[in-house]
Amino acid sequence: MKKNFLAAILLAGMMSAGGAAWAAGEADAAPWAAVMAAAAQQDEKTVTSPDGVTFLKVGLKDGRAYYKVGYYADGKEGRKEVMMLEESPLGLVANIGDFSRDLVWVKEQTGTRDIRYDLERSKASRVDKKANTFTVRLANAKKQEMEVEFVVEDHNVAFRYFLPKQGGTGSVRVMNETTGFRFPGKTTTFLTPQSDAMIGWKRTKPSYEEEYKADAPMDTPSQYGHGYTFPGLFHVGEDGWVLVSETGVDSRYCGSRLSDAQDGLYTVAFPMPEENNGNGTSEPAFALPGHTPWRTLTVSRDLAPIVETTVPWDVVEPRFATEHKYKYGRGTWSWIIGGDNSMNYDEQKRYVDFAADMGYESVLVDAWWDSRVGYERIAELARYAAGKGVGLYLWYNSNGYWNDAPQGPRGRMHNTIARHREMKWMKETGIRGIKVDFLGSDKQQTMQLYEDILADANDYGLMVIYHGCTLPRGWERMYPNFVASEAVLASENLHFSQKSCDAEAFNACLHPFIRNTVASMDFGGSALNKYYNAKNEPRGSRRVTSDVYALATAVLFQSPVQHFALTPNNLTDAPAWAIDFMKQVPATWDDVRFIDGYPGKYVILARRHGDKWYVAGVNAQQETLKTEITLPMWASGTELQVYADDKELQGEVKSVKLGKKQTMKVTIPCNGGLLIVG
Ligand code: CA
């Protein structure tokens, strides 16, 4: 390890004495290596990951900066290079100057960084690793300077632009980025399109609720002509996988997305002018010195580093500290099965009782509570729930002027005066958190609203879930009261349409590799009703997945607060083993291990809570999955609880001793599930 790291520095080269360190903040940085004369050409510099397998190359050609990413096929430097990201452009065009062309290479600096933090709300509660860093300083024709900062971890590369104060100029507006991602021609994609702005339910889009296409060619035009939302998964044939996303987006920038591809090149695109009802600019602005968000790549021959990556949190910092001890856990919500008709006091009280019976920590009171239950009776419900050890989350409409959604409460979360009044009432009432819906934009102005709601909510000890919203980008670590966001075609679509029910397993087999690997996902699933109606009678959408599948997705889908689509009738009409499992399943995890799978086809992964492991699998393929898996987390002979389906998707639970080689033969029928617990 050590040897590889030293070699990395040597390879990055230029150990000759440089100028005084210009950018502070590196944990352990070599002196700046000055290029004799600033040059418009620069031979590639190579930086490798601490384990020596992943490499980054950065260079300058004809005044344009570029980077490449790949890995060494035999795991050692200097051997066979497998290029996963071909020569891809770097740079940006600002209102104060063009940092995309006529660049010269001024100097570079290498270093290392210790990445160490606890994050109970994510897929790994403790992260402790090293990364190598590489920063290059570039100057444009007007001698204005910009740095590109790279962090190179095992399997992950993150980078961002840093702009120092430019003389008397203390702020900048970024008009566009030339940042791109160029993939080899054989690459196929797992992407979801960005929608038009101000379309969909009451003009609430974009809300990151579009469909994925699996293994699509790169030259397929995106559905709406606006490219794709982060994260995107790219399959570089037999060479492996690249996951592209961004993190560290807050009130100081907009959320970005990927353009359509041209000759294998995707570029970073800014929000559409029509978003947020046309209000707010598409181009972000920030104060100098300042930086852009991080763009991240996870690169590997196999899928384990994609499923297990922590890069979205590794490179960001908490935006504020908290004095509150936030409580995570499981809960119930009536809306997902009962719909708007379930919004009345008696039914909400019944769900509080149900949550208490399950040993759950919360109930989510969804839309319309303000008019159909009322503030006074919500306070009464909160007192009643508290007596049973259950906390309440209250739903809020985010608007505002940016959509027509009629559900109340409206007009409380978009405005700081109204928001403080509302949150003060919630604190006095003992409300645990809020679910804010229908935000619909990636503009910097909307990022400001996300951050303002989180910051204010923390002042009142409230946790925040976002719905109908953008992808959270590093927010679990940046905001201590952030829980999760929807930003996916979630369980509500199972309620709305049979088509979504029929595609349920296909989508579940995508999320652990794409959406849910970069951020907590508020899905609201694990239904045990056969039908999405309160009487569980044969009408409306029918669940085609098995009961074991429902249990498996409670482990597969990660969010530190899970409001499951269970109903009180499941206490009597669902199998006892299913209810027993749903009572004991945790919502927070200490670790994750990918075991087997292929995006959109099947997935088997393991999560650890304390010293207990939960292996969960689901299968979307027509044919039954039959495979032998290795389970190194348990010793041979360990007694394990195995939940599995037969051909008719009838589940049962058995006690099984793990074999001598720590392997187990498993079978998962189409739309079925698997769970192994021990
Ligand atoms: Ca939604």
XYZ file of C-alpha atoms and ligand atoms in Angstrom:
679
model
C 0.000 0.000 0.000
C 2.671 2.422 1.119
C 4.843 1.484 -1.815
C 2.056 2.074 -4.262
C 1.357 5.431 -2.778
C 4.989 6.562 -3.072
C 5.021 5.324 -6.606
C 1.911 7.349 -7.264
C 3.642 10.513 -6.174
C 6.684 9.679 -8.237
C 4.551 8.968 -11.243
C 2.733 12.216 -10.759
C 6.246 13.482 -11.014
C 7.873 16.849 -10.588
C 9.369 16.402 -7.158
C 11.613 19.383 -7.807
C 11.037 22.253 -5.431
C 8.033 24.323 -6.308
C 6.759 27.636 -5.082
C 5.093 28.208 -1.753
C 1.941 26.167 -1.243
C -0.926 28.235 -2.566
C -3.932 26.233 -1.568
C -4.016 25.110 2.032
C -6.200 22.319 3.309
C -4.443 19.203 2.075
C -3.732 16.805 4.894
C -0.302 15.986 3.565
C 0.730 17.788 0.437
C 4.002 17.763 -1.449
C 5.322 21.184 -2.460
C 3.924 22.664 -5.616
C 5.807 21.443 -8.612
C 6.451 24.389 -10.868
C 6.629 23.901 -14.581
C 9.673 25.771 -15.864
C 7.574 27.973 -18.058
C 3.817 27.887 -18.084
C 2.922 25.677 -21.023
C -0.016 25.283 -23.355
C 0.918 21.599 -23.725
C 1.474 19.342 -20.779
C 2.326 15.682 -20.823
C -0.117 13.622 -18.880
C 0.336 13.360 -15.148
C -0.785 10.100 -13.623
C -2.187 9.695 -10.136
C -3.128 6.294 -8.765
C -5.405 5.241 -5.954
C -3.880 4.144 -2.624
C -4.218 0.492 -3.684
C -2.560 1.247 -7.021
C -5.417 -0.126 -9.133
C -7.407 2.958 -10.200
C -5.639 5.665 -12.188
C -6.341 9.244 -13.187
C -4.483 11.037 -15.956
C -4.601 14.799 -16.381
C -3.097 16.738 -19.249
C -3.266 19.830 -21.436
C -3.449 19.802 -25.225
C -3.752 22.892 -27.438
C -4.680 24.973 -24.405
C -7.494 22.655 -23.308
C -7.367 20.582 -20.128
C -8.546 16.993 -20.047
C -8.638 13.930 -17.825
C -8.936 10.171 -18.231
C -9.810 7.453 -15.742
C -9.197 3.724 -15.760
C -7.677 0.821 -13.897
C -4.718 -1.518 -14.209
C -5.910 -4.907 -15.369
C -3.477 -6.818 -13.170
C -3.869 -4.465 -10.245
C -0.356 -3.035 -10.486
C 0.891 0.231 -11.917
C 2.614 0.391 -15.221
C 0.926 -2.745 -16.446
C -2.034 -3.116 -18.737
C -4.167 0.020 -18.667
C -7.912 -0.381 -19.089
C -9.342 3.002 -20.083
C -12.868 3.453 -18.727
C -13.212 7.192 -19.328
C -11.442 8.393 -22.445
C -9.963 11.842 -22.906
C -12.684 14.089 -21.436
C -12.783 17.875 -21.276
C -12.339 20.003 -18.169
C -13.106 23.679 -17.773
C -15.781 26.290 -17.406
C -16.815 29.587 -18.918
C -17.536 32.317 -16.378
C -18.834 35.819 -16.811
C -15.434 37.114 -15.706
C -13.380 34.963 -18.063
C -13.100 31.813 -20.123
C -11.469 28.926 -18.242
C -12.099 26.359 -20.966
C -9.485 27.258 -23.620
C -6.171 29.016 -24.188
C -5.113 27.542 -20.881
C -1.573 27.141 -19.657
C -0.405 24.680 -17.033
C 1.041 26.702 -14.183
C 1.839 24.053 -11.582
C 0.550 20.999 -9.831
C 0.553 19.551 -6.336
C 0.123 16.019 -5.072
C -0.886 14.943 -1.590
C -2.858 12.531 0.508
C -6.043 12.850 2.446
C -7.373 10.870 5.403
C -11.098 10.311 5.063
C -12.604 9.446 8.418
C -16.161 10.028 9.597
C -19.213 8.426 11.177
C -22.514 8.516 9.299
C -25.276 6.514 10.926
C -27.789 7.543 8.242
C -25.971 6.126 5.251
C -25.089 2.644 4.050
C -21.823 2.545 6.016
C -21.811 3.979 9.534
C -18.035 4.433 9.710
C -15.637 5.325 6.927
C -11.885 5.284 7.434
C -9.698 5.356 4.342
C -7.009 7.183 2.497
C -7.055 8.988 -0.797
C -4.419 10.533 -2.995
C -4.948 14.080 -4.172
C -3.829 15.983 -7.223
C -4.429 19.666 -7.847
C -3.462 21.465 -11.026
C -3.388 25.234 -11.377
C -4.243 26.560 -14.817
C -4.280 30.093 -16.174
C -6.232 31.488 -19.103
C -5.255 34.049 -21.743
C -6.094 36.886 -19.327
C -3.788 35.238 -16.747
C -6.775 34.455 -14.539
C -6.168 31.318 -12.541
C -8.277 28.279 -11.752
C -7.472 25.016 -10.021
C -8.872 21.576 -10.665
C -8.826 19.506 -7.474
C -8.871 15.719 -7.772
C -9.347 13.132 -5.032
C -8.398 9.602 -6.070
C -9.662 6.778 -3.860
C -9.631 3.051 -4.512
C -12.252 2.804 -7.328
C -13.405 6.435 -7.001
C -12.335 9.734 -8.538
C -13.858 13.060 -7.477
C -13.002 16.480 -8.869
C -14.104 20.076 -8.681
C -12.990 23.520 -9.832
C -11.625 26.116 -7.451
C -11.498 29.800 -8.331
C -9.386 32.145 -6.210
C -10.246 35.801 -5.761
C -9.416 37.498 -9.071
C -7.943 40.874 -8.144
C -10.822 43.044 -7.031
C -13.422 40.607 -8.383
C -15.072 38.801 -5.481
C -17.845 36.871 -7.185
C -18.444 34.894 -10.319
C -21.282 33.569 -12.427
C -20.635 30.317 -14.266
C -22.231 30.485 -17.718
C -21.482 26.875 -18.662
C -19.127 24.036 -17.960
C -17.108 22.120 -20.530
C -16.792 19.285 -18.003
C -17.443 16.030 -19.797
C -17.454 12.261 -19.581
C -16.354 10.403 -22.724
C -16.923 6.659 -22.826
C -15.513 3.994 -25.162
C -17.755 3.195 -28.151
C -18.800 -0.196 -26.799
C -20.399 1.401 -23.727
C -24.090 0.877 -22.956
C -26.026 2.984 -20.500
C -28.417 2.774 -17.560
C -29.873 6.275 -17.510
C -33.066 8.093 -16.638
C -34.019 11.216 -18.602
C -34.517 14.735 -17.320
C -38.136 15.688 -18.021
C -39.457 18.914 -19.473
C -39.979 21.609 -16.859
C -43.465 22.481 -15.558
C -45.182 19.343 -16.828
C -46.779 16.353 -15.094
C -49.060 16.438 -12.062
C -50.004 20.101 -11.544
C -46.790 21.238 -13.255
C -44.532 19.791 -10.563
C -41.747 18.355 -12.740
C -38.844 17.813 -13.010
C -38.922 15.556 -9.975
C -36.503 12.752 -10.876
C -39.407 10.362 -11.425
C -38.720 9.114 -14.945
C -38.126 5.585 -16.200
C -34.724 3.970 -16.680
C -33.604 2.272 -19.867
C -31.263 -0.650 -19.233
C -28.252 -1.380 -21.468
C -29.236 1.291 -24.017
C -26.720 2.428 -26.653
C -25.084 5.814 -26.063
C -26.480 7.415 -29.215
C -30.138 6.958 -28.160
C -31.636 10.461 -27.863
C -33.013 11.163 -24.393
C -36.794 10.986 -24.071
C -37.377 14.721 -23.599
C -34.248 16.007 -25.340
C -32.801 17.374 -22.087
C -30.284 14.649 -21.316
C -30.211 12.631 -18.123
C -30.269 13.144 -14.385
C -27.524 12.010 -12.015
C -26.497 9.352 -11.232
C -25.801 7.524 -14.480
C -24.426 4.011 -14.797
C -22.268 3.063 -17.788
C -21.367 -0.463 -18.812
C -18.055 -0.487 -20.664
C -18.534 -3.965 -22.081
C -16.394 -6.668 -20.490
C -14.097 -4.017 -19.014
C -16.629 -3.106 -16.328
C -18.655 -0.257 -14.966
C -18.583 3.490 -14.341
C -21.043 5.313 -12.101
C -21.134 9.089 -12.655
C -22.723 11.478 -10.199
C -22.174 14.714 -8.346
C -22.031 15.630 -4.676
C -21.644 18.620 -2.415
C -24.365 20.631 -4.158
C -25.834 23.228 -1.810
C -27.027 26.831 -1.913
C -23.759 27.845 -3.602
C -24.453 26.124 -6.951
C -27.191 24.524 -9.013
C -27.836 20.833 -9.469
C -26.451 19.744 -12.823
C -27.238 16.896 -15.175
C -25.778 15.039 -18.153
C -26.403 16.175 -21.725
C -27.280 13.758 -24.497
C -24.156 12.036 -25.832
C -22.224 13.190 -28.875
C -19.609 10.689 -30.046
C -19.624 9.118 -26.586
C -19.209 12.452 -24.798
C -21.701 13.561 -22.145
C -21.234 17.078 -20.794
C -22.437 18.746 -17.609
C -25.634 20.721 -18.266
C -27.299 23.360 -16.110
C -31.014 23.610 -15.196
C -33.545 24.594 -17.865
C -34.723 28.247 -17.783
C -38.370 27.079 -17.523
C -37.784 25.280 -14.201
C -39.191 26.845 -11.018
C -41.883 28.556 -13.109
C -39.142 30.462 -14.919
C -37.935 32.128 -11.766
C -34.228 32.159 -10.879
C -31.281 31.823 -13.234
C -29.992 28.647 -14.840
C -26.396 29.726 -14.312
C -25.017 29.403 -10.784
C -23.026 32.125 -9.058
C -20.716 32.039 -6.071
C -18.382 34.218 -4.041
C -14.612 34.067 -4.542
C -12.638 32.231 -3.439
C -15.090 29.456 -4.129
C -15.600 26.172 -5.845
C -18.032 24.096 -7.845
C -19.605 20.855 -6.520
C -17.675 17.602 -6.846
C -18.295 15.364 -9.847
C -17.662 11.733 -9.006
C -16.772 8.583 -10.921
C -16.801 5.085 -9.509
C -14.824 2.778 -11.766
C -14.472 -0.977 -11.555
C -14.382 -4.222 -13.463
C -17.049 -5.673 -11.145
C -20.134 -4.175 -9.543
C -19.144 -4.358 -5.863
C -17.450 -0.911 -5.775
C -20.532 0.590 -7.468
C -22.905 -0.791 -4.803
C -20.540 -0.142 -1.900
C -19.185 3.304 -2.832
C -19.166 6.045 -0.187
C -17.662 8.736 -2.423
C -20.769 10.991 -2.245
C -20.022 11.537 1.459
C -16.233 11.144 1.477
C -15.486 14.504 -0.121
C -18.113 16.728 1.541
C -18.219 18.383 4.964
C -21.085 19.066 7.387
C -22.651 22.472 6.643
C -23.708 22.926 10.264
C -23.553 21.076 13.552
C -26.576 20.067 15.566
C -27.385 19.941 19.256
C -30.225 17.502 18.615
C -30.100 13.729 18.810
C -32.174 12.673 15.835
C -34.076 9.417 15.990
C -34.267 7.171 12.937
C -36.378 4.088 12.426
C -39.430 2.512 10.860
C -42.955 3.799 10.510
C -46.352 3.447 8.882
C -48.393 5.759 6.633
C -51.976 5.353 5.588
C -51.793 7.271 2.307
C -49.935 4.679 0.244
C -52.774 2.154 0.473
C -55.715 4.234 1.728
C -55.105 7.370 -0.353
C -56.605 10.778 0.400
C -59.707 9.150 1.959
C -57.574 7.885 4.819
C -56.804 11.428 5.916
C -59.048 11.681 8.970
C -58.359 11.583 12.679
C -59.677 8.090 13.375
C -57.688 6.485 10.576
C -54.498 8.313 11.568
C -55.027 7.155 15.156
C -55.468 3.594 13.876
C -52.092 3.889 12.104
C -50.484 5.174 15.313
C -51.826 2.075 17.090
C -50.564 -0.069 14.219
C -47.081 1.515 14.381
C -47.022 0.864 18.138
C -48.090 -2.781 17.576
C -45.205 -3.181 15.128
C -42.741 -1.561 17.560
C -42.157 1.216 15.016
C -40.876 4.674 15.780
C -43.102 6.921 13.644
C -46.197 7.615 11.548
C -46.154 9.781 8.450
C -49.302 11.925 8.260
C -49.589 12.726 4.551
C -51.328 15.434 2.482
C -54.510 17.322 3.451
C -54.107 16.900 7.226
C -54.431 20.652 7.756
C -58.022 20.767 6.458
C -59.220 17.208 7.138
C -57.808 16.728 10.630
C -56.867 20.258 11.602
C -54.024 21.687 13.663
C -55.664 21.146 17.056
C -56.460 17.513 16.483
C -53.000 16.909 14.981
C -51.630 18.199 18.281
C -53.969 15.753 20.043
C -52.771 12.943 17.762
C -49.141 13.847 18.481
C -49.805 13.600 22.241
C -51.587 10.289 21.792
C -48.730 8.958 19.640
C -46.091 10.160 22.101
C -47.867 8.148 24.805
C -47.191 5.080 22.654
C -43.590 6.020 21.861
C -44.451 7.004 18.281
C -43.396 10.300 16.616
C -45.241 12.085 13.790
C -43.945 13.319 10.446
C -46.182 15.903 8.778
C -46.490 16.361 5.004
C -46.109 19.855 3.505
C -46.552 21.234 0.022
C -43.431 23.221 -0.843
C -45.222 25.880 -2.857
C -44.946 28.725 -3.461
C -45.242 29.976 -6.979
C -43.682 27.006 -8.743
C -46.547 24.546 -9.180
C -50.321 24.176 -8.994
C -50.497 21.244 -6.560
C -53.610 21.827 -4.444
C -52.758 19.590 -1.463
C -52.407 21.374 1.855
C -50.768 22.627 3.883
C -49.598 25.073 1.227
C -47.635 28.268 1.520
C -45.825 27.356 4.755
C -42.458 26.023 3.638
C -41.407 28.373 0.834
C -41.258 31.526 2.888
C -38.989 32.082 5.869
C -41.562 33.992 7.955
C -44.308 31.397 7.506
C -41.807 28.577 7.914
C -40.535 29.766 11.285
C -44.089 30.199 12.567
C -44.992 26.683 11.436
C -41.848 25.076 12.803
C -42.285 26.800 16.164
C -45.759 25.234 16.372
C -44.317 21.844 15.403
C -41.649 22.049 18.077
C -44.257 22.926 20.723
C -46.440 20.084 19.471
C -43.648 17.520 19.570
C -43.649 16.773 15.836
C -40.642 14.676 14.795
C -40.159 15.778 11.211
C -41.555 16.983 7.907
C -42.002 15.565 4.430
C -41.832 18.429 1.928
C -43.206 17.677 -1.541
C -43.214 19.124 -5.084
C -40.007 21.190 -5.338
C -39.367 20.624 -9.040
C -36.144 22.413 -9.984
C -32.366 22.103 -9.890
C -31.761 25.847 -10.031
C -29.501 27.424 -7.431
C -32.540 29.260 -6.084
C -34.209 25.915 -5.352
C -31.017 24.517 -3.816
C -31.143 27.547 -1.527
C -34.700 26.579 -0.503
C -33.678 22.971 0.233
C -30.855 24.259 2.421
C -32.969 26.923 4.142
C -35.664 24.388 5.080
C -33.010 22.031 6.475
C -31.230 24.780 8.418
C -34.461 26.184 9.891
C -35.821 22.710 10.681
C -32.642 21.929 12.598
C -33.206 25.031 14.737
C -36.504 23.429 15.811
C -35.165 19.880 16.099
C -37.087 18.634 13.046
C -35.928 15.991 10.590
C -36.562 16.492 6.869
C -37.693 14.138 4.098
C -38.052 15.531 0.561
C -40.525 14.249 -2.020
C -41.128 15.234 -5.624
C -37.620 16.587 -5.597
C -34.086 16.496 -6.871
C -31.390 13.949 -6.072
C -29.764 14.694 -2.698
C -26.083 15.176 -3.342
C -24.031 14.359 -0.238
C -26.747 15.735 2.042
C -26.689 12.907 4.606
C -23.302 14.194 5.726
C -23.815 17.885 4.928
C -27.067 18.358 6.882
C -27.450 16.519 10.218
C -31.270 16.507 10.070
C -31.590 15.369 6.441
C -33.242 11.949 6.270
C -33.849 10.993 2.632
C -35.386 12.118 -0.634
C -37.729 10.414 -3.044
C -36.185 11.338 -6.443
C -37.256 7.982 -7.872
C -40.408 6.335 -9.220
C -41.397 5.290 -5.701
C -44.193 3.214 -4.165
C -46.890 5.778 -5.035
C -46.586 4.632 -8.658
C -47.409 1.081 -7.580
C -50.599 2.540 -6.136
C -51.297 4.558 -9.295
C -50.706 2.005 -12.057
C -50.537 -1.696 -12.837
C -47.721 -0.960 -15.301
C -45.535 0.160 -12.386
C -46.509 -2.947 -10.412
C -45.532 -5.132 -13.365
C -42.131 -3.379 -13.555
C -41.607 -3.332 -9.783
C -38.864 -5.972 -9.672
C -37.057 -4.527 -12.703
C -36.772 -1.170 -10.956
C -35.782 -2.738 -7.635
C -32.922 -4.429 -9.479
C -31.658 -1.030 -10.697
C -31.750 1.098 -7.535
C -28.958 -0.580 -5.511
C -26.578 0.086 -8.447
C -27.735 3.584 -9.377
C -30.134 5.867 -7.495
C -29.867 4.325 -4.037
C -26.109 3.841 -4.082
C -25.435 7.597 -4.104
C -28.131 8.696 -1.629
C -30.788 7.544 0.808
C -34.016 6.804 -1.050
C -37.453 7.395 0.450
C -39.328 4.653 -1.378
C -42.167 3.828 1.053
C -42.573 0.226 -0.059
C -42.698 -3.323 1.362
C -46.463 -3.684 0.875
C -48.012 -6.948 2.082
C -51.466 -6.145 0.704
C -52.266 -8.028 -2.503
C -54.079 -4.945 -3.813
C -53.364 -1.251 -3.371
C -56.668 -0.457 -1.656
C -57.716 -0.224 1.981
C -59.917 -3.331 1.887
C -57.271 -5.395 0.107
C -59.994 -6.488 -2.333
C -59.434 -7.337 -6.014
C -59.553 -3.924 -7.696
C -57.019 -1.275 -8.658
C -53.359 -2.186 -8.903
C -52.333 -5.669 -7.935
C -48.962 -6.474 -6.436
C -47.217 -9.100 -8.577
C -44.239 -9.549 -6.260
C -44.030 -12.041 -3.405
C -44.144 -11.478 0.332
C -40.473 -12.443 0.612
C -39.768 -9.827 -2.072
C -41.517 -7.217 0.105
C -39.332 -8.168 3.063
C -36.176 -8.216 0.936
C -36.746 -4.661 -0.335
C -36.925 -3.452 3.287
C -33.221 -4.377 3.379
C -32.375 -3.643 -0.246
C -33.671 -0.050 -0.209
C -31.673 2.147 2.109
C -33.152 5.048 4.032
C -32.604 5.732 7.750
C -36.338 6.333 8.132
C -38.589 3.857 6.332
C -42.329 4.390 6.214
C -43.490 1.015 4.961
C -46.645 0.413 2.880
C -48.025 -1.958 5.521
C -51.620 -1.727 6.733
C -53.284 -2.756 10.029
C -55.064 -5.649 8.267
C -51.650 -7.193 7.520
C -51.458 -8.137 11.216
C -54.041 -10.809 10.433
C -53.990 -11.381 6.644
C -50.206 -11.549 6.044
C -48.101 -14.572 7.057
C -46.951 -14.384 10.676
C -43.287 -14.818 9.635
C -43.586 -11.804 7.327
C -44.977 -9.561 10.071
C -42.400 -10.882 12.540
C -39.609 -9.982 10.123
C -41.037 -6.510 9.446
C -41.086 -5.941 13.224
C -37.387 -6.691 13.572
C -35.911 -5.228 10.359
C -33.609 -2.277 11.119
C -33.627 1.023 9.199
C -30.007 2.020 9.849
C -27.005 0.054 8.640
C -23.349 -0.260 9.501
C -22.059 -1.818 6.304
C -22.994 -3.128 2.865
C -21.558 -5.931 0.689
C -22.502 -6.659 -2.898
C -22.877 -10.390 -3.498
C -24.235 -10.934 -7.009
C -26.426 -9.346 -9.639
C -26.827 -7.373 -12.825
C -28.689 -4.044 -13.022
C -32.316 -4.561 -14.037
C -32.058 -8.373 -13.839
C -31.365 -9.446 -10.260
C -29.483 -8.328 -7.192
C -28.259 -9.951 -3.998
C -26.540 -7.815 -1.369
C -25.843 -7.930 2.353
C -26.257 -5.222 4.970
C -24.962 -5.321 8.522
C -26.710 -3.860 11.556
C -24.577 -4.279 14.679
C -23.230 -7.811 14.462
C -26.182 -9.149 12.497
C -26.098 -9.528 8.708
C -29.123 -9.414 6.416
C -28.702 -10.824 2.898
C -31.458 -9.668 0.544
C -32.136 -10.649 -3.053
C -34.791 -10.053 -5.702
C -35.130 -11.288 -9.283
C -36.785 -9.538 -12.238
C -35.864 -12.099 -14.914
C -38.523 -14.377 -16.378
C -36.481 -17.460 -15.583
C -35.893 -18.519 -11.996
C -32.482 -17.469 -10.710
C -30.486 -20.458 -9.464
C -27.051 -19.673 -8.136
C -24.573 -20.496 -5.426
C -23.475 -17.569 -3.305
C -20.540 -17.185 -0.943
C -21.365 -15.746 2.471
C -18.037 -14.919 4.110
C -19.724 -12.858 6.837
C -20.745 -16.092 8.605
C -18.639 -19.030 9.732
C -19.416 -22.492 8.340
C -22.063 -24.197 10.412
C -23.804 -20.959 11.438
C -27.545 -21.439 11.866
C -29.277 -18.980 9.504
C -32.906 -18.015 8.928
C -33.644 -18.327 5.207
C -36.781 -16.804 3.681
C -37.427 -18.097 0.161
C -40.193 -18.475 -2.451
C -41.429 -21.524 -4.308
C -42.473 -21.450 -8.004
C -45.899 -20.052 -7.066
C -44.222 -17.253 -5.076
C -45.382 -18.793 -1.816
C -42.801 -17.968 0.799
C -41.602 -19.785 3.845
C -38.855 -19.461 6.398
C -36.457 -22.242 7.307
C -33.456 -22.687 9.524
C -30.391 -23.626 7.446
C -26.815 -24.414 8.502
C -24.206 -22.661 6.357
C -22.118 -25.183 4.394
C -18.434 -25.978 4.805
C -17.204 -23.569 2.160
C -19.458 -20.769 3.451
C -21.591 -21.196 0.349
C -25.311 -21.628 -0.146
C -27.386 -22.613 -3.175
C -30.235 -20.171 -3.591
C -33.265 -19.921 -5.865
C -35.280 -16.781 -6.613
C -38.252 -17.009 -9.001
C -39.307 -14.045 -11.160
C -40.795 -11.326 -8.876
C -39.680 -13.354 -5.876
C -37.255 -12.634 -3.088
C -34.637 -14.074 -0.799
C -33.584 -13.188 2.733
C -30.880 -14.742 4.852
C -30.524 -13.464 8.399
C -28.042 -14.378 11.101
Ca -43.603 11.679 -5.897
